[in-house]
Short mmCIF file of C-alpha atoms in Angstrom, two decimals:
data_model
loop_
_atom_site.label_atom_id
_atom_site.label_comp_id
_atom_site.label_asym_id
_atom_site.label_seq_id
_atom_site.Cartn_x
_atom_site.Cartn_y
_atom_site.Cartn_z
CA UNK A 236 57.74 235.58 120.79
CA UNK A 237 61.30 235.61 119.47
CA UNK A 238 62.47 233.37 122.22
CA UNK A 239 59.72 230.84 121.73
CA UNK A 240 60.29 230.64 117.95
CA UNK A 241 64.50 230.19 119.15
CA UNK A 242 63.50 227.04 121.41
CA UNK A 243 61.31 226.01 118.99
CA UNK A 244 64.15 225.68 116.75
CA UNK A 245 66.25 224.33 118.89
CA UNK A 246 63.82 221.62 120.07
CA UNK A 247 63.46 220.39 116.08
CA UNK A 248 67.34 220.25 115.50
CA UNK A 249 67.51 217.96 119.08
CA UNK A 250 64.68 215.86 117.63
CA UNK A 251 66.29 215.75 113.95
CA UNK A 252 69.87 215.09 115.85
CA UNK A 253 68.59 212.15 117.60
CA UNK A 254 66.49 210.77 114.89
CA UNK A 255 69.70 210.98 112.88
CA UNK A 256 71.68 209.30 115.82
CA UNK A 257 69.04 206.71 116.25
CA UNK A 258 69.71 205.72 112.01
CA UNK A 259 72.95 205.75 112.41
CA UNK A 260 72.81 203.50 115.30
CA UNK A 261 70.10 201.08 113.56
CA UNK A 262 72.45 200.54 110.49
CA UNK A 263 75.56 199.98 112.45
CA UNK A 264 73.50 197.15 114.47
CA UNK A 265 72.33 195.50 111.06
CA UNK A 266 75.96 195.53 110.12
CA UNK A 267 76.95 194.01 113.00
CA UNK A 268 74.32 190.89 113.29
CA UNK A 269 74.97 190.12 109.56
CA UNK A 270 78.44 189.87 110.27
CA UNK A 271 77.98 187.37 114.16
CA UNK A 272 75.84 185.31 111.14
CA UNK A 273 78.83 184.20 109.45
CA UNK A 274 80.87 181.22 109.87
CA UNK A 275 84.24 183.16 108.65
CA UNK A 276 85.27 185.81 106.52
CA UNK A 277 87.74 186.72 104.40
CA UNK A 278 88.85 190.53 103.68
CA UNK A 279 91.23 191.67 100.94
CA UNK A 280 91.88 195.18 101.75
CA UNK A 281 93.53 198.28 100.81
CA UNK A 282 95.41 200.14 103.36
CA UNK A 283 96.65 203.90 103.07
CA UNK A 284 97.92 206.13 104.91
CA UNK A 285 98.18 210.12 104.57
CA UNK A 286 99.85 213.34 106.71
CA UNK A 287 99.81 215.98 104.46
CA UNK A 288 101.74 217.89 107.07
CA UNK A 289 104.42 215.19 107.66
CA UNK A 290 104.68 214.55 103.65
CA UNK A 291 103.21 211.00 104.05
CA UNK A 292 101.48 209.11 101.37
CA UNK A 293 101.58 205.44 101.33
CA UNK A 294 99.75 202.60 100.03
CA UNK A 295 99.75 198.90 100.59
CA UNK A 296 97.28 195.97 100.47
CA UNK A 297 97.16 192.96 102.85
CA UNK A 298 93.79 190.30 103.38
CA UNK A 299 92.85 188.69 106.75
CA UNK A 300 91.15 185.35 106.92
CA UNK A 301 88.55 185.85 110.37
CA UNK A 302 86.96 182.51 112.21
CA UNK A 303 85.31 183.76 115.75
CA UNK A 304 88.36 185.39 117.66
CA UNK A 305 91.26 183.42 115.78
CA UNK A 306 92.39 185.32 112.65
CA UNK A 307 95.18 184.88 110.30
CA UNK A 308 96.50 188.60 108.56
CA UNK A 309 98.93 188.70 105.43
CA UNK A 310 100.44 192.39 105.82
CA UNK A 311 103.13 194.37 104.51
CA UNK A 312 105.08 190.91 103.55
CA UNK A 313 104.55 189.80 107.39
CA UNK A 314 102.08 187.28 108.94
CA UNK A 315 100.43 187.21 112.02
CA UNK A 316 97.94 184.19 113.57
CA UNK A 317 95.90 184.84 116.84
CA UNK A 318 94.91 180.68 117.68
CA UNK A 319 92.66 181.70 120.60
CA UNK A 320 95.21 182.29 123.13
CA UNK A 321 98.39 183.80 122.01
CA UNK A 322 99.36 185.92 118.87
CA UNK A 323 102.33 184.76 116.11
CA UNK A 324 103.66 187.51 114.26
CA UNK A 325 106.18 185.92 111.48
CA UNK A 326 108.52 188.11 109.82
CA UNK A 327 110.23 186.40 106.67
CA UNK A 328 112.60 189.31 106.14
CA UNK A 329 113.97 189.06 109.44
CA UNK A 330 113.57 185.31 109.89
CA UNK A 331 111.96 185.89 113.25
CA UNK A 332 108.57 184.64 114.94
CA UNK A 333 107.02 187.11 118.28
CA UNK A 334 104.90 185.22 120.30
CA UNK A 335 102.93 187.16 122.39
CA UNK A 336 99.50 186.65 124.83
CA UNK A 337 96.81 188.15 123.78
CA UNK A 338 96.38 191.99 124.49
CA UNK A 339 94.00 192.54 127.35
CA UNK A 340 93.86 196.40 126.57
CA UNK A 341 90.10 196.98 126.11
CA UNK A 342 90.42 199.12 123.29
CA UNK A 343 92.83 197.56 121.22
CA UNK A 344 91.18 197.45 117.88
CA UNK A 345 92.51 193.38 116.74
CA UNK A 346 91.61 191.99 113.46
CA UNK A 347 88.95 189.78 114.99
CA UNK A 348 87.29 193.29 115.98
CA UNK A 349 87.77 195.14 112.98
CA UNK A 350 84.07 194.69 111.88
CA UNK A 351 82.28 195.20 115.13
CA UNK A 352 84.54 197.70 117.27
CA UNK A 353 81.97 200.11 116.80
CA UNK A 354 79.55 198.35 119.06
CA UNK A 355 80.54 200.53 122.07
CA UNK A 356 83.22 203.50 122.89
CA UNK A 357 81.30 206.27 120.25
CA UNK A 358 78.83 208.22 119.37
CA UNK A 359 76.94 208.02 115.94
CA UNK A 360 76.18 210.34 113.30
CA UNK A 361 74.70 209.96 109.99
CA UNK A 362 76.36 211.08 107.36
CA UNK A 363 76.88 211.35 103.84
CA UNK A 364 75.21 208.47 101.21
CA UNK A 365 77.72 208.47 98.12
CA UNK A 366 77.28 206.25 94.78
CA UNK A 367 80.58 204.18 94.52
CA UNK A 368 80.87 202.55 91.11
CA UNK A 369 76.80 201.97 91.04
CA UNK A 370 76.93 200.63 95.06
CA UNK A 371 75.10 202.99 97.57
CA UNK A 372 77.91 203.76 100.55
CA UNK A 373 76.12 205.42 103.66
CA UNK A 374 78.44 207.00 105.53
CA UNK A 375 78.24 206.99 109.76
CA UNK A 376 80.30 209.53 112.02
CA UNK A 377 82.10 207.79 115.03
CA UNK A 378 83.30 209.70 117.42
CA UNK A 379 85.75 208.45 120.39
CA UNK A 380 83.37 209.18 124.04
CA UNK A 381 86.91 209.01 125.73
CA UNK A 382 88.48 212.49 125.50
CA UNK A 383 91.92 211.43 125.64
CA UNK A 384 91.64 209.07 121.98
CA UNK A 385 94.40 209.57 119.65
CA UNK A 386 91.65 209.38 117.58
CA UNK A 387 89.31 212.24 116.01
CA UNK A 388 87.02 210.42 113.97
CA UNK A 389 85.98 207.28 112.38
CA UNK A 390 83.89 207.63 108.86
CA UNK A 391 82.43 204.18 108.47
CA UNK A 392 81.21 203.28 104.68
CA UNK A 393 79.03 201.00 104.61
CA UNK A 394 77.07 199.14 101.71
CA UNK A 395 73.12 199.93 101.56
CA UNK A 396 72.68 196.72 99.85
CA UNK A 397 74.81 193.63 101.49
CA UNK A 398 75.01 195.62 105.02
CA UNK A 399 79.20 195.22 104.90
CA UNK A 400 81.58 197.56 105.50
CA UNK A 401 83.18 198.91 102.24
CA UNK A 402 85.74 201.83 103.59
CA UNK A 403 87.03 203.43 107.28
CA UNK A 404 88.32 206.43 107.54
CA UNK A 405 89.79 207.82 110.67
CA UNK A 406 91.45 210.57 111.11
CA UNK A 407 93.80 211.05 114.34
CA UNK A 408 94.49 214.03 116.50
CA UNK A 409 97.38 214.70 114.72
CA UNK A 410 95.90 215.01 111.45
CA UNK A 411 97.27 211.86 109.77
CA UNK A 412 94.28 209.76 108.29
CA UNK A 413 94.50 206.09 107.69
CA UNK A 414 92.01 204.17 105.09
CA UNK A 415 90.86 201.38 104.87
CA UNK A 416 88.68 200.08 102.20
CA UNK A 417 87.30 196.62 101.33
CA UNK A 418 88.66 195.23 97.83
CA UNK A 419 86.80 192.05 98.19
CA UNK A 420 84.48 190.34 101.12
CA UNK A 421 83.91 186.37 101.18
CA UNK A 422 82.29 184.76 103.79
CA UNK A 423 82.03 180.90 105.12
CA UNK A 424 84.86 179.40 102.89
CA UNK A 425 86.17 176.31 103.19
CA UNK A 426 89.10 177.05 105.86
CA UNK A 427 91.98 174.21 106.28
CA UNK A 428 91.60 172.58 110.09
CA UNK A 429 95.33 174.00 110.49
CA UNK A 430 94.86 177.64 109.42
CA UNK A 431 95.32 179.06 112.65
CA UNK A 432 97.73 177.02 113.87
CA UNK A 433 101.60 177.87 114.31
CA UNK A 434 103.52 174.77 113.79
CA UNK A 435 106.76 176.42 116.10
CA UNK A 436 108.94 173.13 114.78
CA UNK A 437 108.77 174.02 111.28
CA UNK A 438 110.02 177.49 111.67
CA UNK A 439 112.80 176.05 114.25
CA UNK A 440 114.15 173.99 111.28
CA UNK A 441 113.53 176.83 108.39
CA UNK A 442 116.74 178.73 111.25
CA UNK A 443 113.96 181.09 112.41
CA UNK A 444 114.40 182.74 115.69
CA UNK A 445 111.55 182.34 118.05
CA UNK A 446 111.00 185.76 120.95
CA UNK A 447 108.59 185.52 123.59
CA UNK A 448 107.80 188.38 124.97
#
């Protein structure tokens, strides 16, 4: 009898696991097809990053302007444009401009995935729902299906109401953590025809130095 009542038990937690799994799943495809409905978006974000161990604690903020694959990222006083085919990385501070194809690694996370990298590579737990500032923030679990991932974990917030992503979380195996969390989330702006265009001449005559690698 004792051994019936254990696989009993065990059979409910499968069934709860997997009805969990299948939620988790469910919300992250909502996400997903309400973000393929827009035209472009525009993220202003907050970026940390923390290794207790290491005695790191930084902070910085940056926004990336998103049209299909082409994106255009303002970070850490540095700019970067991906036009379709190859990806500008301008550094004012240095007075230099990388040009570089576009990576072909399959799971390098790009700005133009940041919102739907999810879509294969993990599995999905539910997790915690938390009240941000009046907003409802369920939480999902990713976790890397490749073994050898630098990475843990991924925590993905996301907002009960609008179905965006508010926060990520993901913590590596060497205990540093990097965040991620939405400061504000505009979608089909009007975008200037140029906006992911690098205009090489103009930084030529600004004395830039141009490296293709």
């Amino acid at each position: 009898m004792k051994n019936v009542i254990i696989l009993l038990a065990l059979f409910a937690t499968s069934i709860g696991a997997a009805q969990n799994n299948a939620k988790a799943k469910s919300l992250l495809d909502e996400v997903y097809n309400k973000v393929k409905g827009y035209e472009n978006i525009y993220v202003d974000f907050k970026y940390a990053l923390q290794n207790t161990e290491a005695n790191i604690n930084t902070e910085t903020r940056g926004d990336v302007t998103m049209q299909g694959d082409k994106y255009l990222v303002n970070y850490l006083g540095s700019k970067q444009i991906f036009d379709g085919a190859k990806v500008y990385t301008i550094v004012p501070e240095n007075e230099e401009v990388t040009i570089e194809d576009k990576s072909e690694e399959a799971n390098a996370i790009t700005p133009s995935k940041i919102l739907t990298f999810y879509r294969s590579g993990h599995t999905y737990d539910w997790d915690i729902l938390q009240n941000v500032q009046g907003r409802k923030i369920q939480y999902v679990k990713l976790t890397p299906i490749d073994t050898n991932s630098e990475i843990r974990s991924i925590l993905l917030g996301i907002d009960v109401e609008t179905k965006h992503i508010f926060k990520s979380i993901a913590t590596g195996d060497n205990g540093t953590k990097t965040t991620i969390t939405v400061n504000s989330f505009k979608t089909d702006q009007p975008l200037s025809k140029t906006l992911f265009t690098f205009n090489e001449n103009k930084y030529k005559e600004e004395g830039y130095y141009i490296i293709r690698n």
